[in-house]
Amino acid sequence: MNKSISNEIKLGLLTVLLGAFCGAVIWMFLRLLGICTGLIWDTLPERAGFEYLPVVICALGGLIAGLVRKRYGDYPEELHQVLGRIRNEKHYDYSRMGVILVSAFIPLVIGASVGPEAGLTGIIAGLCYWVGDNVKYAREQAEEYSRIGAAVTLGSLFHVPLFGIFAVEEDPDGEGAVPAMPKASRLLLYGLSAGAAWLVMKGLGSLLGTASEGFPSFDFAEPAAADFAMMLVYIPAGIALYIAFACSEKLTGRAAGIIPPVARESLCGVLVGLAAIFVPAVTFSGESEMGMLPETFVSYAPATLAGICLLKLIMTALCIRFGLKGGHFFPLIYACSCMGFALALIVFGSLAGISDVSALTGHAVFAAAIITAATLGAQMKQPVAVTMLLMICFPVRFLLWIFISAALAGRTGILSDVNNRGVVV
């Protein structure tokens, strides 16, 4: 009995240390990313005075990324691959942690339309298995630590701990069914680890500065009956955007297959640089642009917002398939939100004649929430995880409607012919 209690205490302490370590790694990565991004995109252009400097910078970044990939392998792996290895192989290769770190950092700092979650989750998963292989007591708990580490990483990056838990725990083969909750002991470990990560990130932020501002949070009026009726339009629109993204991935993947390595990544860098000059809204992950949508969307034509949405989807697929890899959550949330604001402008602005900006914004935020939920629900087939994820930016009172939209989209039969990659989480 005493030995059992001792083991439980050791497990709890190691879990807390794991969470603290995850928080420190995430904070340092994002802090360094912010500093380097500021230098490359603000300080350097001001001093150089060269209009096409972004093209040069992004091409150079693509070249470096291509050389690293050619020499060391295709890193970082996408998030669904990382979680799939944890679930199925019960192991994650940690021999290339430095390579994964560099490969994850370069696309983000040169403005590729990706997020940081894929690379960071792979790094944390690998470190957890390294602990399991090198610390005697932790060897039997390596899979447990890796699942907790992945959940804490995702929860900390998106500032929604429950998203991390359900992204790891929810069965993507459940065809939209509500998942069984993890057992109480694992929930406790998740809570301890997430709390430690949050405290470390807060502490480092207070001492040395905030690492990342995170996604903006929208809070507007209750949806009206007309908004609920429009869900019949918004959900199919979200599914259509998922199909567009999946097709973009297939087409860009085929194009990438006929372009030699290094040249492929360099070309992608040039395209990102050109986009940064002519269509900056489709570069980077979309966090800052998302925050400006409610204030600026009425000044755009609906066709412009819809065009930004489609270009963002294509750019995200292009970056991932051409080697400037990263996560897709942030870019897709921003892209789908643009489409939601566009449809709201058409339906409630042009057709219904609503001129009050505050009322129009409320309709637009609801449209963005439902369309985004349908898109991610169709892709992930994890409606609870999608619902938790979207709490980063949409009001909690939308929770039920977001879940319904994600669940319905995830059960749509037409999607089985589109997603031949398996589940993308």
Short mmCIF file of C-alpha atoms in Angstrom, two decimals:
data_model
loop_
_atom_site.label_atom_id
_atom_site.label_comp_id
_atom_site.label_asym_id
_atom_site.label_seq_id
_atom_site.Cartn_x
_atom_site.Cartn_y
_atom_site.Cartn_z
CA MET A 1 0.00 0.00 0.00
CA ASN A 2 2.78 2.42 0.90
CA LYS A 3 4.60 1.53 -2.31
CA SER A 4 1.41 2.22 -4.30
CA ILE A 5 0.99 5.62 -2.67
CA SER A 6 4.66 6.39 -3.28
CA ASN A 7 4.30 5.51 -6.96
CA GLU A 8 1.25 7.74 -7.28
CA ILE A 9 3.13 10.63 -5.69
CA LYS A 10 6.07 10.10 -8.04
CA LEU A 11 3.70 10.00 -11.02
CA GLY A 12 2.06 13.23 -9.91
CA LEU A 13 5.37 15.00 -9.36
CA LEU A 14 6.75 13.91 -12.72
CA THR A 15 3.53 15.06 -14.36
CA VAL A 16 3.86 18.49 -12.77
CA LEU A 17 7.49 18.70 -13.90
CA LEU A 18 6.44 17.65 -17.39
CA GLY A 19 3.83 20.41 -17.50
CA ALA A 20 6.30 22.99 -16.25
CA PHE A 21 8.81 21.89 -18.87
CA CYS A 22 6.16 22.05 -21.63
CA GLY A 23 5.24 25.56 -20.56
CA ALA A 24 8.89 26.66 -20.58
CA VAL A 25 9.55 25.17 -24.04
CA ILE A 26 6.42 26.73 -25.52
CA TRP A 27 7.15 30.13 -23.99
CA MET A 28 10.78 30.15 -25.19
CA PHE A 29 9.83 29.02 -28.69
CA LEU A 30 7.10 31.66 -29.08
CA ARG A 31 9.19 34.38 -27.46
CA LEU A 32 12.13 33.73 -29.79
CA LEU A 33 9.73 33.57 -32.73
CA GLY A 34 8.28 36.96 -31.82
CA ILE A 35 11.71 38.57 -31.48
CA CYS A 36 13.01 37.17 -34.79
CA THR A 37 9.78 38.03 -36.61
CA GLY A 38 10.04 41.62 -35.41
CA LEU A 39 13.63 41.88 -36.57
CA ILE A 40 12.97 40.36 -39.99
CA TRP A 41 9.67 42.03 -40.80
CA ASP A 42 9.91 45.39 -39.00
CA THR A 43 13.48 46.42 -38.20
CA LEU A 44 15.25 45.08 -41.31
CA PRO A 45 12.82 46.50 -43.93
CA GLU A 46 12.94 49.93 -42.28
CA ARG A 47 16.71 50.03 -42.59
CA ALA A 48 17.01 48.37 -45.99
CA GLY A 49 14.37 50.37 -47.85
CA PHE A 50 14.06 47.64 -50.50
CA GLU A 51 10.48 46.97 -51.61
CA TYR A 52 11.02 43.33 -52.56
CA LEU A 53 13.06 42.40 -49.50
CA PRO A 54 10.31 40.01 -48.27
CA VAL A 55 10.76 37.92 -51.41
CA VAL A 56 14.49 37.63 -50.77
CA ILE A 57 14.00 36.79 -47.08
CA CYS A 58 11.30 34.19 -47.72
CA ALA A 59 13.22 32.61 -50.60
CA LEU A 60 16.29 32.30 -48.38
CA GLY A 61 14.19 30.79 -45.62
CA GLY A 62 12.67 28.33 -48.06
CA LEU A 63 16.14 27.41 -49.31
CA ILE A 64 17.36 26.71 -45.76
CA ALA A 65 14.23 24.69 -44.99
CA GLY A 66 14.74 22.66 -48.16
CA LEU A 67 18.39 21.94 -47.42
CA VAL A 68 17.54 20.84 -43.87
CA ARG A 69 14.77 18.58 -45.14
CA LYS A 70 16.94 17.05 -47.86
CA ARG A 71 19.72 16.33 -45.36
CA TYR A 72 17.75 15.14 -42.34
CA GLY A 73 14.26 14.12 -43.48
CA ASP A 74 10.70 15.42 -43.76
CA TYR A 75 10.21 17.36 -40.52
CA PRO A 76 8.18 18.52 -38.70
CA GLU A 77 5.49 15.89 -39.06
CA GLU A 78 1.90 17.06 -39.25
CA LEU A 79 -0.14 16.95 -36.09
CA HIS A 80 -2.27 13.98 -37.09
CA GLN A 81 0.93 12.01 -37.75
CA VAL A 82 2.39 12.89 -34.35
CA LEU A 83 -0.77 11.90 -32.48
CA GLY A 84 -1.16 8.82 -34.67
CA ARG A 85 2.31 7.59 -33.68
CA ILE A 86 1.52 8.12 -30.02
CA ARG A 87 -1.79 6.25 -30.30
CA ASN A 88 -0.70 3.42 -32.59
CA GLU A 89 3.08 2.98 -32.35
CA LYS A 90 3.35 3.90 -28.64
CA HIS A 91 6.58 5.73 -29.44
CA TYR A 92 7.91 8.88 -31.09
CA ASP A 93 11.41 9.25 -32.50
CA TYR A 94 13.36 11.81 -30.47
CA SER A 95 16.70 11.49 -32.26
CA ARG A 96 16.06 14.58 -34.39
CA MET A 97 14.70 17.07 -31.86
CA GLY A 98 17.02 19.83 -33.05
CA VAL A 99 16.02 19.25 -36.66
CA ILE A 100 12.33 19.35 -35.76
CA LEU A 101 12.84 22.58 -33.85
CA VAL A 102 14.61 24.29 -36.77
CA SER A 103 12.15 22.91 -39.34
CA ALA A 104 9.20 24.15 -37.30
CA PHE A 105 10.74 27.58 -36.66
CA ILE A 106 11.76 28.60 -40.19
CA PRO A 107 8.28 28.56 -41.85
CA LEU A 108 6.78 30.54 -38.99
CA VAL A 109 9.42 33.26 -38.97
CA ILE A 110 9.27 33.84 -42.74
CA GLY A 111 5.49 34.23 -42.74
CA ALA A 112 4.26 30.87 -44.05
CA SER A 113 0.52 30.36 -43.59
CA VAL A 114 0.88 27.79 -40.81
CA GLY A 115 0.73 27.60 -37.02
CA PRO A 116 3.21 26.28 -34.43
CA GLU A 117 1.24 23.37 -32.99
CA ALA A 118 2.54 20.55 -35.22
CA GLY A 119 6.24 21.10 -34.58
CA LEU A 120 5.92 21.85 -30.87
CA THR A 121 3.73 18.80 -30.23
CA GLY A 122 6.30 16.59 -31.96
CA ILE A 123 9.09 18.07 -29.87
CA ILE A 124 7.23 17.54 -26.60
CA ALA A 125 6.16 14.00 -27.57
CA GLY A 126 9.74 13.10 -28.43
CA LEU A 127 11.07 14.52 -25.17
CA CYS A 128 8.46 12.57 -23.21
CA TYR A 129 9.61 9.31 -24.78
CA TRP A 130 13.22 10.28 -24.16
CA VAL A 131 12.36 10.59 -20.46
CA GLY A 132 10.60 7.23 -20.65
CA ASP A 133 13.64 5.57 -22.18
CA ASN A 134 16.20 7.16 -19.86
CA VAL A 135 14.45 7.48 -16.49
CA LYS A 136 13.87 4.06 -14.95
CA TYR A 137 10.66 4.84 -13.11
CA ALA A 138 9.15 6.67 -16.09
CA ARG A 139 9.75 3.84 -18.57
CA GLU A 140 6.41 2.15 -17.98
CA GLN A 141 4.59 5.49 -18.14
CA ALA A 142 6.18 6.80 -21.37
CA GLU A 143 2.96 6.62 -23.39
CA GLU A 144 1.01 8.27 -20.57
CA TYR A 145 3.51 11.11 -20.39
CA SER A 146 3.51 11.60 -24.15
CA ARG A 147 -0.29 11.84 -24.26
CA ILE A 148 -0.28 14.29 -21.37
CA GLY A 149 2.56 16.27 -22.96
CA ALA A 150 0.75 16.49 -26.29
CA ALA A 151 -2.49 17.55 -24.58
CA VAL A 152 -0.75 20.19 -22.46
CA THR A 153 1.13 21.54 -25.49
CA LEU A 154 -2.04 21.95 -27.54
CA GLY A 155 -3.99 23.32 -24.58
CA SER A 156 -1.26 25.85 -23.77
CA LEU A 157 -0.78 26.99 -27.36
CA PHE A 158 -4.48 27.62 -27.84
CA HIS A 159 -5.14 28.73 -24.24
CA VAL A 160 -7.88 26.07 -23.95
CA PRO A 161 -6.73 23.11 -21.79
CA LEU A 162 -9.84 21.06 -22.61
CA PHE A 163 -9.03 21.21 -26.31
CA GLY A 164 -5.72 19.49 -25.68
CA ILE A 165 -7.41 16.75 -23.67
CA PHE A 166 -10.10 15.99 -26.26
CA ALA A 167 -7.75 16.31 -29.24
CA VAL A 168 -5.74 13.46 -27.71
CA GLU A 169 -8.55 11.45 -26.12
CA GLU A 170 -11.51 11.78 -28.49
CA ASP A 171 -11.78 8.89 -30.93
CA PRO A 172 -11.74 10.33 -34.47
CA ASP A 173 -13.28 7.08 -35.79
CA GLY A 174 -16.41 7.59 -33.72
CA GLU A 175 -18.22 9.26 -36.62
CA GLY A 176 -19.12 12.30 -34.58
CA ALA A 177 -20.26 10.47 -31.44
CA VAL A 178 -19.67 12.09 -28.08
CA PRO A 179 -16.50 10.51 -26.64
CA ALA A 180 -16.20 8.84 -23.29
CA MET A 181 -14.49 11.04 -20.75
CA PRO A 182 -10.98 10.03 -19.69
CA LYS A 183 -10.82 8.30 -16.34
CA ALA A 184 -10.63 10.53 -13.29
CA SER A 185 -6.99 9.73 -12.54
CA ARG A 186 -5.88 10.80 -16.02
CA LEU A 187 -7.99 13.97 -15.81
CA LEU A 188 -6.24 14.79 -12.55
CA LEU A 189 -2.85 14.32 -14.21
CA TYR A 190 -3.94 16.49 -17.13
CA GLY A 191 -5.04 19.16 -14.69
CA LEU A 192 -1.81 19.09 -12.71
CA SER A 193 0.32 19.26 -15.83
CA ALA A 194 -1.76 21.99 -17.49
CA GLY A 195 -1.73 24.05 -14.30
CA ALA A 196 2.05 23.79 -14.05
CA ALA A 197 2.44 24.81 -17.71
CA TRP A 198 0.16 27.81 -17.21
CA LEU A 199 2.03 28.96 -14.10
CA VAL A 200 5.41 28.69 -15.81
CA MET A 201 4.23 30.58 -18.90
CA LYS A 202 2.62 33.27 -16.75
CA GLY A 203 5.72 33.56 -14.60
CA LEU A 204 8.08 33.85 -17.55
CA GLY A 205 5.71 36.31 -19.20
CA SER A 206 5.66 38.51 -16.10
CA LEU A 207 9.45 38.47 -15.79
CA LEU A 208 10.55 38.63 -19.42
CA GLY A 209 7.52 39.66 -21.46
CA THR A 210 4.55 37.95 -23.10
CA ALA A 211 5.48 35.29 -25.61
CA SER A 212 2.33 35.53 -27.74
CA GLU A 213 -0.87 37.56 -27.68
CA GLY A 214 -2.94 34.59 -28.85
CA PHE A 215 -6.14 34.58 -30.87
CA PRO A 216 -8.62 37.42 -30.23
CA SER A 217 -11.83 36.69 -28.37
CA PHE A 218 -15.18 37.87 -29.76
CA ASP A 219 -18.08 38.66 -27.47
CA PHE A 220 -21.26 39.99 -29.02
CA ALA A 221 -25.08 39.86 -28.72
CA GLU A 222 -27.13 36.69 -28.62
CA PRO A 223 -27.92 35.15 -32.03
CA ALA A 224 -31.42 35.78 -33.36
CA ALA A 225 -33.89 33.43 -35.05
CA ALA A 226 -32.56 34.49 -38.44
CA ASP A 227 -29.06 33.36 -37.43
CA PHE A 228 -30.32 29.90 -36.48
CA ALA A 229 -32.14 29.64 -39.80
CA MET A 230 -28.94 30.58 -41.62
CA MET A 231 -27.21 27.54 -40.12
CA LEU A 232 -28.82 25.67 -43.02
CA VAL A 233 -26.52 27.73 -45.24
CA TYR A 234 -23.50 28.08 -42.97
CA ILE A 235 -22.96 24.35 -42.32
CA PRO A 236 -22.90 23.40 -46.04
CA ALA A 237 -20.64 26.41 -46.65
CA GLY A 238 -18.22 25.13 -44.01
CA ILE A 239 -18.25 21.65 -45.54
CA ALA A 240 -17.57 23.18 -48.96
CA LEU A 241 -14.57 25.03 -47.53
CA TYR A 242 -13.21 21.79 -46.11
CA ILE A 243 -13.57 20.15 -49.54
CA ALA A 244 -11.81 23.13 -51.12
CA PHE A 245 -8.96 22.81 -48.62
CA ALA A 246 -8.67 19.04 -49.13
CA CYS A 247 -8.63 19.46 -52.90
CA SER A 248 -6.01 22.22 -52.58
CA GLU A 249 -3.84 19.85 -50.55
CA LYS A 250 -4.16 17.15 -53.22
CA LEU A 251 -3.37 19.48 -56.10
CA THR A 252 -0.44 21.19 -54.38
CA GLY A 253 0.80 17.78 -53.26
CA ARG A 254 0.86 16.56 -56.85
CA ALA A 255 2.64 19.72 -57.96
CA ALA A 256 5.18 19.33 -55.16
CA GLY A 257 5.88 15.78 -56.30
CA ILE A 258 7.22 16.91 -59.67
CA ILE A 259 9.45 19.69 -58.33
CA PRO A 260 12.87 18.68 -56.98
CA PRO A 261 13.59 19.05 -53.25
CA VAL A 262 15.10 22.38 -52.18
CA ALA A 263 13.74 24.02 -55.34
CA ARG A 264 10.26 23.19 -54.05
CA GLU A 265 10.77 24.90 -50.70
CA SER A 266 12.58 27.85 -52.31
CA LEU A 267 9.72 28.38 -54.75
CA CYS A 268 7.24 28.27 -51.90
CA GLY A 269 9.32 30.89 -50.09
CA VAL A 270 9.21 33.17 -53.15
CA LEU A 271 5.41 32.80 -53.34
CA VAL A 272 5.07 33.60 -49.63
CA GLY A 273 7.26 36.67 -50.10
CA LEU A 274 5.16 37.89 -53.04
CA ALA A 275 2.00 37.32 -51.02
CA ALA A 276 3.48 39.35 -48.17
CA ILE A 277 3.83 42.29 -50.56
CA PHE A 278 0.58 42.07 -52.51
CA VAL A 279 -1.85 40.08 -50.28
CA PRO A 280 -0.43 40.19 -46.73
CA ALA A 281 -3.68 38.88 -45.27
CA VAL A 282 -2.86 35.36 -46.52
CA THR A 283 0.54 35.14 -44.83
CA PHE A 284 1.40 34.09 -41.26
CA SER A 285 -1.10 32.20 -39.11
CA GLY A 286 -3.86 34.83 -39.19
CA GLU A 287 -3.98 35.81 -35.50
CA SER A 288 -3.49 39.56 -35.93
CA GLU A 289 -5.76 39.74 -39.00
CA MET A 290 -8.47 37.87 -37.11
CA GLY A 291 -8.46 40.53 -34.41
CA MET A 292 -9.05 43.28 -36.97
CA LEU A 293 -11.99 41.60 -38.73
CA PRO A 294 -14.82 42.97 -36.53
CA GLU A 295 -13.53 46.52 -36.92
CA THR A 296 -12.73 46.46 -40.63
CA PHE A 297 -15.05 43.95 -42.33
CA VAL A 298 -17.74 46.54 -43.19
CA SER A 299 -15.18 48.40 -45.30
CA TYR A 300 -14.66 45.37 -47.57
CA ALA A 301 -16.84 43.99 -50.31
CA PRO A 302 -18.13 40.47 -49.53
CA ALA A 303 -16.31 39.17 -52.61
CA THR A 304 -13.02 40.50 -51.23
CA LEU A 305 -13.47 38.67 -47.91
CA ALA A 306 -14.49 35.47 -49.70
CA GLY A 307 -11.44 35.80 -51.95
CA ILE A 308 -9.14 36.18 -48.94
CA CYS A 309 -10.72 33.04 -47.47
CA LEU A 310 -10.05 30.94 -50.57
CA LEU A 311 -6.54 32.33 -51.07
CA LYS A 312 -5.75 31.60 -47.41
CA LEU A 313 -6.88 27.98 -47.82
CA ILE A 314 -4.75 27.58 -50.93
CA MET A 315 -1.72 29.25 -49.36
CA THR A 316 -1.98 27.04 -46.26
CA ALA A 317 -2.18 23.89 -48.39
CA LEU A 318 0.70 25.12 -50.55
CA CYS A 319 2.98 25.80 -47.59
CA ILE A 320 2.28 22.42 -45.99
CA ARG A 321 2.72 20.40 -49.19
CA PHE A 322 5.73 22.37 -50.47
CA GLY A 323 7.71 21.85 -47.30
CA LEU A 324 7.12 24.99 -45.22
CA LYS A 325 5.16 22.86 -42.81
CA GLY A 326 3.26 23.62 -39.64
CA GLY A 327 -0.20 23.51 -38.13
CA HIS A 328 -3.38 24.41 -39.97
CA PHE A 329 -5.76 25.37 -37.15
CA PHE A 330 -5.06 29.11 -36.93
CA PRO A 331 -5.06 29.68 -40.73
CA LEU A 332 -8.30 27.74 -41.19
CA ILE A 333 -10.05 29.57 -38.35
CA TYR A 334 -9.12 32.90 -39.93
CA ALA A 335 -10.05 31.81 -43.45
CA CYS A 336 -13.44 30.43 -42.40
CA SER A 337 -14.13 33.55 -40.35
CA CYS A 338 -13.55 35.68 -43.45
CA MET A 339 -16.17 33.64 -45.28
CA GLY A 340 -18.56 34.00 -42.35
CA PHE A 341 -18.19 37.77 -42.33
CA ALA A 342 -18.66 37.82 -46.11
CA LEU A 343 -21.93 35.86 -45.97
CA ALA A 344 -23.21 37.98 -43.09
CA LEU A 345 -22.52 41.14 -45.13
CA ILE A 346 -24.53 39.71 -48.01
CA VAL A 347 -27.47 38.31 -46.04
CA PHE A 348 -27.84 40.79 -43.22
CA GLY A 349 -26.22 43.83 -44.82
CA SER A 350 -27.17 43.87 -48.49
CA LEU A 351 -30.35 41.75 -48.41
CA ALA A 352 -31.78 42.56 -44.98
CA GLY A 353 -30.56 46.15 -45.09
CA ILE A 354 -29.09 46.22 -41.58
CA SER A 355 -26.87 49.28 -41.23
CA ASP A 356 -26.10 49.12 -37.52
CA VAL A 357 -22.47 47.94 -37.35
CA SER A 358 -22.83 46.40 -33.90
CA ALA A 359 -25.83 44.29 -34.93
CA LEU A 360 -24.15 43.32 -38.19
CA THR A 361 -21.01 42.28 -36.30
CA GLY A 362 -23.06 40.00 -34.05
CA HIS A 363 -24.53 38.23 -37.08
CA ALA A 364 -21.06 37.99 -38.64
CA VAL A 365 -19.43 36.45 -35.57
CA PHE A 366 -22.14 33.78 -35.37
CA ALA A 367 -21.72 33.02 -39.08
CA ALA A 368 -17.95 32.73 -38.64
CA ALA A 369 -18.37 30.38 -35.67
CA ILE A 370 -20.72 27.99 -37.46
CA ILE A 371 -18.77 27.91 -40.73
CA THR A 372 -15.48 27.32 -38.89
CA ALA A 373 -17.05 24.58 -36.76
CA ALA A 374 -18.39 22.82 -39.85
CA THR A 375 -15.04 23.02 -41.66
CA LEU A 376 -12.98 21.69 -38.74
CA GLY A 377 -15.68 19.17 -37.82
CA ALA A 378 -15.64 17.74 -41.34
CA GLN A 379 -11.87 17.49 -41.20
CA MET A 380 -11.23 16.27 -37.66
CA LYS A 381 -14.40 14.25 -36.95
CA GLN A 382 -13.87 15.19 -33.30
CA PRO A 383 -16.79 17.51 -32.49
CA VAL A 384 -15.97 17.96 -28.82
CA ALA A 385 -12.34 18.84 -29.58
CA VAL A 386 -13.51 21.30 -32.25
CA THR A 387 -15.94 22.88 -29.80
CA MET A 388 -13.25 23.30 -27.16
CA LEU A 389 -10.82 24.70 -29.75
CA LEU A 390 -13.22 27.37 -30.96
CA MET A 391 -13.78 28.64 -27.45
CA ILE A 392 -10.50 30.53 -27.93
CA CYS A 393 -12.25 33.16 -30.01
CA PHE A 394 -16.02 32.65 -30.05
CA PRO A 395 -18.48 33.32 -27.19
CA VAL A 396 -19.22 30.43 -24.81
CA ARG A 397 -22.95 30.88 -25.48
CA PHE A 398 -22.29 29.59 -29.03
CA LEU A 399 -20.99 26.30 -27.61
CA LEU A 400 -24.06 24.17 -28.35
CA TRP A 401 -24.43 25.45 -31.91
CA ILE A 402 -20.73 24.99 -32.59
CA PHE A 403 -20.91 21.40 -31.35
CA ILE A 404 -24.01 20.64 -33.45
CA SER A 405 -22.37 22.09 -36.56
CA ALA A 406 -19.11 20.17 -36.03
CA ALA A 407 -20.96 16.91 -35.32
CA LEU A 408 -23.24 17.20 -38.36
CA ALA A 409 -20.37 18.10 -40.68
CA GLY A 410 -18.29 15.21 -39.35
CA ARG A 411 -21.03 12.73 -40.23
CA THR A 412 -21.44 13.85 -43.83
CA GLY A 413 -20.92 10.87 -46.12
CA ILE A 414 -19.59 12.84 -49.10
CA LEU A 415 -16.43 13.58 -47.14
CA SER A 416 -15.23 9.96 -47.26
CA ASP A 417 -14.31 10.42 -50.92
CA VAL A 418 -12.39 13.62 -50.22
CA ASN A 419 -10.25 12.77 -47.22
CA ASN A 420 -8.07 9.89 -48.35
CA ARG A 421 -5.30 10.86 -45.90
CA GLY A 422 -7.18 9.54 -42.93
CA VAL A 423 -8.14 11.72 -40.00
CA VAL A 424 -6.44 15.09 -39.80
CA VAL A 425 -6.54 16.40 -36.27
#
